[in-house]
PDB file of C-alpha atoms in Angstrom:
ATOM      1  CA  UNK A 674      49.717   7.267 -14.330  1.00 59.00           C
ATOM      2  CA  UNK A 675      46.273   5.992 -15.178  1.00 73.00           C
ATOM      3  CA  UNK A 676      44.082   3.693 -13.107  1.00 67.00           C
ATOM      4  CA  UNK A 677      44.698   0.513 -15.120  1.00 71.00           C
ATOM      5  CA  UNK A 678      48.473   0.806 -14.841  1.00 71.00           C
ATOM      6  CA  UNK A 679      48.179   1.520 -11.119  1.00 66.00           C
ATOM      7  CA  UNK A 680      46.107  -1.641 -10.703  1.00 67.00           C
ATOM      8  CA  UNK A 681      48.579  -3.782 -12.622  1.00 67.00           C
ATOM      9  CA  UNK A 682      51.502  -2.446 -10.561  1.00 72.00           C
ATOM     10  CA  UNK A 683      49.871  -2.583  -7.116  1.00 73.00           C
ATOM     11  CA  UNK A 684      47.492  -5.561  -7.282  1.00 74.00           C
ATOM     12  CA  UNK A 685      48.928  -9.004  -6.888  1.00 81.00           C
ATOM     13  CA  UNK A 686      47.072 -12.304  -7.020  1.00 79.00           C
ATOM     14  CA  UNK A 687      46.017 -12.245  -3.334  1.00 83.00           C
ATOM     15  CA  UNK A 688      44.608  -8.738  -3.737  1.00 83.00           C
ATOM     16  CA  UNK A 689      42.526  -9.888  -6.694  1.00 81.00           C
ATOM     17  CA  UNK A 690      41.237 -12.812  -4.649  1.00 89.00           C
ATOM     18  CA  UNK A 691      40.308 -10.371  -1.846  1.00 90.00           C
ATOM     19  CA  UNK A 692      38.439  -8.072  -4.261  1.00 88.00           C
ATOM     20  CA  UNK A 693      36.577 -10.990  -5.855  1.00 92.00           C
ATOM     21  CA  UNK A 694      35.727 -12.379  -2.391  1.00 94.00           C
ATOM     22  CA  UNK A 695      34.431  -8.993  -1.270  1.00 94.00           C
ATOM     23  CA  UNK A 696      32.257  -8.606  -4.364  1.00 94.00           C
ATOM     24  CA  UNK A 697      30.909 -12.145  -3.896  1.00 95.00           C
ATOM     25  CA  UNK A 698      30.163 -11.412  -0.226  1.00 96.00           C
ATOM     26  CA  UNK A 699      28.309  -8.221  -1.118  1.00 95.00           C
ATOM     27  CA  UNK A 700      26.284 -10.051  -3.770  1.00 95.00           C
ATOM     28  CA  UNK A 701      25.366 -12.872  -1.392  1.00 96.00           C
ATOM     29  CA  UNK A 702      24.408 -10.320   1.263  1.00 96.00           C
ATOM     30  CA  UNK A 703      22.058  -8.621  -1.200  1.00 95.00           C
ATOM     31  CA  UNK A 704      20.483 -11.985  -2.079  1.00 95.00           C
ATOM     32  CA  UNK A 705      20.085 -12.861   1.611  1.00 95.00           C
ATOM     33  CA  UNK A 706      18.388  -9.525   2.344  1.00 96.00           C
ATOM     34  CA  UNK A 707      16.019 -10.023  -0.582  1.00 95.00           C
ATOM     35  CA  UNK A 708      15.147 -13.545   0.569  1.00 95.00           C
ATOM     36  CA  UNK A 709      14.563 -12.323   4.132  1.00 95.00           C
ATOM     37  CA  UNK A 710      12.155  -9.669   2.845  1.00 95.00           C
ATOM     38  CA  UNK A 711      10.308 -12.261   0.773  1.00 93.00           C
ATOM     39  CA  UNK A 712      10.115 -14.622   3.765  1.00 94.00           C
ATOM     40  CA  UNK A 713       8.775 -11.833   5.973  1.00 93.00           C
ATOM     41  CA  UNK A 714       6.147 -10.910   3.375  1.00 92.00           C
ATOM     42  CA  UNK A 715       5.158 -14.565   2.976  1.00 90.00           C
ATOM     43  CA  UNK A 716       4.843 -14.921   6.735  1.00 90.00           C
ATOM     44  CA  UNK A 717       2.572 -11.878   6.931  1.00 86.00           C
ATOM     45  CA  UNK A 718       0.502 -13.155   3.998  1.00 86.00           C
ATOM     46  CA  UNK A 719       0.100 -16.521   5.748  1.00 87.00           C
ATOM     47  CA  UNK A 720      -1.004 -14.813   8.967  1.00 85.00           C
ATOM     48  CA  UNK A 721      -3.589 -12.766   7.058  1.00 84.00           C
ATOM     49  CA  UNK A 722      -4.852 -15.874   5.285  1.00 85.00           C
ATOM     50  CA  UNK A 723      -5.210 -17.722   8.614  1.00 86.00           C
ATOM     51  CA  UNK A 724      -7.082 -14.770  10.120  1.00 83.00           C
ATOM     52  CA  UNK A 725      -9.397 -14.698   7.102  1.00 86.00           C
ATOM     53  CA  UNK A 726     -10.162 -18.405   7.411  1.00 87.00           C
ATOM     54  CA  UNK A 727     -10.732 -18.076  11.154  1.00 87.00           C
ATOM     55  CA  UNK A 728     -13.143 -15.148  10.741  1.00 88.00           C
ATOM     56  CA  UNK A 729     -15.094 -17.034   8.075  1.00 88.00           C
ATOM     57  CA  UNK A 730     -15.254 -20.132  10.298  1.00 89.00           C
ATOM     58  CA  UNK A 731     -16.614 -18.103  13.220  1.00 91.00           C
ATOM     59  CA  UNK A 732     -19.240 -16.564  10.931  1.00 91.00           C
ATOM     60  CA  UNK A 733     -20.350 -20.029   9.812  1.00 90.00           C
ATOM     61  CA  UNK A 734     -20.495 -21.262  13.405  1.00 89.00           C
ATOM     62  CA  UNK A 735     -22.669 -18.308  14.396  1.00 93.00           C
ATOM     63  CA  UNK A 736     -25.215 -19.270  11.752  1.00 92.00           C
ATOM     64  CA  UNK A 737     -25.915 -22.330  13.864  1.00 90.00           C
ATOM     65  CA  UNK A 738     -26.324 -20.133  16.944  1.00 91.00           C
ATOM     66  CA  UNK A 739     -28.724 -17.986  14.968  1.00 92.00           C
ATOM     67  CA  UNK A 740     -30.885 -21.032  14.214  1.00 92.00           C
ATOM     68  CA  UNK A 741     -30.925 -21.947  17.911  1.00 91.00           C
ATOM     69  CA  UNK A 742     -31.989 -18.407  18.810  1.00 93.00           C
ATOM     70  CA  UNK A 743     -34.861 -18.687  16.325  1.00 92.00           C
ATOM     71  CA  UNK A 744     -35.903 -21.852  18.147  1.00 90.00           C
ATOM     72  CA  UNK A 745     -36.156 -19.751  21.309  1.00 91.00           C
ATOM     73  CA  UNK A 746     -38.846 -17.436  19.929  1.00 90.00           C
ATOM     74  CA  UNK A 747     -41.267 -16.172  22.580  1.00 90.00           C
ATOM     75  CA  UNK A 748     -44.187 -18.042  21.037  1.00 88.00           C
ATOM     76  CA  UNK A 749     -42.216 -21.322  21.136  1.00 86.00           C
ATOM     77  CA  UNK A 750     -40.840 -21.039  24.670  1.00 82.00           C
ATOM     78  CA  UNK A 751     -44.333 -20.539  26.094  1.00 81.00           C
ATOM     79  CA  UNK A 752     -45.501 -23.867  24.664  1.00 81.00           C
ATOM     80  CA  UNK A 753     -46.164 -26.508  27.246  1.00 80.00           C
ATOM     81  CA  UNK A 754     -43.191 -28.792  27.864  1.00 78.00           C
ATOM     82  CA  UNK A 755     -40.671 -26.636  26.001  1.00 80.00           C
ATOM     83  CA  UNK A 756     -37.231 -26.883  27.628  1.00 81.00           C
ATOM     84  CA  UNK A 757     -35.499 -23.556  27.001  1.00 80.00           C
ATOM     85  CA  UNK A 758     -32.528 -24.226  29.286  1.00 83.00           C
ATOM     86  CA  UNK A 759     -30.785 -26.685  26.986  1.00 85.00           C
ATOM     87  CA  UNK A 760     -31.311 -24.427  23.955  1.00 87.00           C
ATOM     88  CA  UNK A 761     -29.939 -21.406  25.826  1.00 90.00           C
ATOM     89  CA  UNK A 762     -26.947 -23.466  26.984  1.00 90.00           C
ATOM     90  CA  UNK A 763     -26.292 -24.532  23.390  1.00 91.00           C
ATOM     91  CA  UNK A 764     -26.318 -20.928  22.174  1.00 92.00           C
ATOM     92  CA  UNK A 765     -24.069 -19.876  25.047  1.00 93.00           C
ATOM     93  CA  UNK A 766     -21.546 -22.602  24.144  1.00 93.00           C
ATOM     94  CA  UNK A 767     -21.529 -21.421  20.541  1.00 93.00           C
ATOM     95  CA  UNK A 768     -21.065 -17.835  21.685  1.00 94.00           C
ATOM     96  CA  UNK A 769     -18.213 -18.882  23.985  1.00 93.00           C
ATOM     97  CA  UNK A 770     -16.471 -20.781  21.187  1.00 92.00           C
ATOM     98  CA  UNK A 771     -16.843 -17.827  18.830  1.00 93.00           C
ATOM     99  CA  UNK A 772     -15.671 -15.341  21.462  1.00 92.00           C
ATOM    100  CA  UNK A 773     -12.554 -17.397  22.189  1.00 91.00           C
ATOM    101  CA  UNK A 774     -11.653 -17.294  18.477  1.00 90.00           C
ATOM    102  CA  UNK A 775     -12.099 -13.530  18.111  1.00 90.00           C
ATOM    103  CA  UNK A 776      -9.341 -11.098  19.130  1.00 87.00           C
ATOM    104  CA  UNK A 777      -9.887  -8.370  21.696  1.00 88.00           C
ATOM    105  CA  UNK A 778      -8.124  -5.863  19.437  1.00 88.00           C
ATOM    106  CA  UNK A 779      -7.373  -5.629  15.749  1.00 84.00           C
ATOM    107  CA  UNK A 780      -9.146  -7.398  12.916  1.00 83.00           C
ATOM    108  CA  UNK A 781     -12.316  -9.068  14.202  1.00 84.00           C
ATOM    109  CA  UNK A 782     -12.513  -7.165  17.474  1.00 88.00           C
ATOM    110  CA  UNK A 783     -15.602  -5.192  16.396  1.00 92.00           C
ATOM    111  CA  UNK A 784     -17.388  -8.495  15.781  1.00 93.00           C
ATOM    112  CA  UNK A 785     -16.386  -9.571  19.278  1.00 93.00           C
ATOM    113  CA  UNK A 786     -18.046  -6.452  20.728  1.00 95.00           C
ATOM    114  CA  UNK A 787     -21.242  -7.172  18.758  1.00 95.00           C
ATOM    115  CA  UNK A 788     -21.244 -10.774  19.911  1.00 95.00           C
ATOM    116  CA  UNK A 789     -20.671  -9.722  23.507  1.00 95.00           C
ATOM    117  CA  UNK A 790     -23.728  -7.470  23.252  1.00 96.00           C
ATOM    118  CA  UNK A 791     -25.709 -10.355  21.736  1.00 96.00           C
ATOM    119  CA  UNK A 792     -24.659 -12.523  24.661  1.00 95.00           C
ATOM    120  CA  UNK A 793     -25.851  -9.894  27.157  1.00 95.00           C
ATOM    121  CA  UNK A 794     -29.144  -9.583  25.297  1.00 95.00           C
ATOM    122  CA  UNK A 795     -29.592 -13.367  25.305  1.00 94.00           C
ATOM    123  CA  UNK A 796     -28.991 -13.413  29.058  1.00 93.00           C
ATOM    124  CA  UNK A 797     -31.625 -10.699  29.532  1.00 94.00           C
ATOM    125  CA  UNK A 798     -34.040 -12.701  27.405  1.00 93.00           C
ATOM    126  CA  UNK A 799     -33.354 -15.850  29.407  1.00 92.00           C
ATOM    127  CA  UNK A 800     -34.029 -13.943  32.642  1.00 91.00           C
ATOM    128  CA  UNK A 801     -37.384 -12.834  31.269  1.00 90.00           C
ATOM    129  CA  UNK A 802     -38.537 -16.377  30.498  1.00 86.00           C
ATOM    130  CA  UNK A 803     -39.700 -16.938  34.068  1.00 83.00           C
ATOM    131  CA  UNK A 804     -42.346 -14.243  33.692  1.00 86.00           C
ATOM    132  CA  UNK A 805     -43.229 -12.952  30.241  1.00 87.00           C
ATOM    133  CA  UNK A 806     -40.640 -13.599  27.466  1.00 89.00           C
ATOM    134  CA  UNK A 807     -39.125 -10.275  26.380  1.00 91.00           C
ATOM    135  CA  UNK A 808     -39.679 -10.085  22.616  1.00 92.00           C
ATOM    136  CA  UNK A 809     -37.402  -7.049  22.295  1.00 94.00           C
ATOM    137  CA  UNK A 810     -34.421  -8.814  23.896  1.00 93.00           C
ATOM    138  CA  UNK A 811     -34.982 -11.893  21.710  1.00 93.00           C
ATOM    139  CA  UNK A 812     -35.066  -9.723  18.587  1.00 95.00           C
ATOM    140  CA  UNK A 813     -32.032  -7.741  19.741  1.00 95.00           C
ATOM    141  CA  UNK A 814     -29.961 -10.871  20.323  1.00 95.00           C
ATOM    142  CA  UNK A 815     -30.988 -12.213  16.927  1.00 94.00           C
ATOM    143  CA  UNK A 816     -30.153  -8.893  15.227  1.00 96.00           C
ATOM    144  CA  UNK A 817     -26.775  -8.638  16.947  1.00 96.00           C
ATOM    145  CA  UNK A 818     -25.825 -12.162  15.883  1.00 95.00           C
ATOM    146  CA  UNK A 819     -26.778 -11.294  12.305  1.00 95.00           C
ATOM    147  CA  UNK A 820     -24.739  -8.087  12.534  1.00 95.00           C
ATOM    148  CA  UNK A 821     -21.794 -10.106  13.867  1.00 94.00           C
ATOM    149  CA  UNK A 822     -22.043 -12.569  10.982  1.00 94.00           C
ATOM    150  CA  UNK A 823     -22.195  -9.711   8.477  1.00 93.00           C
ATOM    151  CA  UNK A 824     -19.242  -7.981  10.121  1.00 92.00           C
ATOM    152  CA  UNK A 825     -17.153 -11.156  10.083  1.00 91.00           C
ATOM    153  CA  UNK A 826     -18.059 -11.952   6.487  1.00 90.00           C
ATOM    154  CA  UNK A 827     -17.190  -8.490   5.212  1.00 88.00           C
ATOM    155  CA  UNK A 828     -13.994  -8.357   7.287  1.00 84.00           C
ATOM    156  CA  UNK A 829     -12.939 -11.766   5.956  1.00 82.00           C
ATOM    157  CA  UNK A 830     -13.650 -10.609   2.410  1.00 81.00           C
ATOM    158  CA  UNK A 831     -11.585  -7.458   2.886  1.00 77.00           C
ATOM    159  CA  UNK A 832      -8.767  -9.469   4.461  1.00 69.00           C
ATOM    160  CA  UNK A 833      -8.875 -11.887   1.526  1.00 64.00           C
ATOM    161  CA  UNK A 834      -8.689  -9.057  -0.997  1.00 62.00           C
ATOM    162  CA  UNK A 835      -5.763  -7.416   0.797  1.00 64.00           C
ATOM    163  CA  UNK A 836      -3.753 -10.634   1.087  1.00 56.00           C
TER     164      UNK A 836
END
């Protein structure tokens, strides 16, 4: 007895319906798995794109902080009537906003470390304003902010390429 004759003898209409239903179920399961994979990939791509935009936004915001730091140059703060407190507070607010947007681990965390060091350097510089402004601390804070901007820009570019 061959397979086709066995099927015709042993398969009735309800068995055929069961086989067709099973095949349809398996096909729909395969489609559902494929769609779930695509949705997961799209979700990850969206997260990467959001992280890229956020890193670029922080970099742009820090450019403003960099301008404020330049306004705090030792030769400017020693001018009569110069109010350094409000400028320092402005830079600190920009640092705080940037720090709150940067993760403590993962993509962008190295920029957070650089910015934290810039913040410490700015605080040291501010402490020195009561005696002789510390040119080295001012330059260090400026350099660290520039390094942070560069780090964020390159990280955002890499993230954008890998998306």
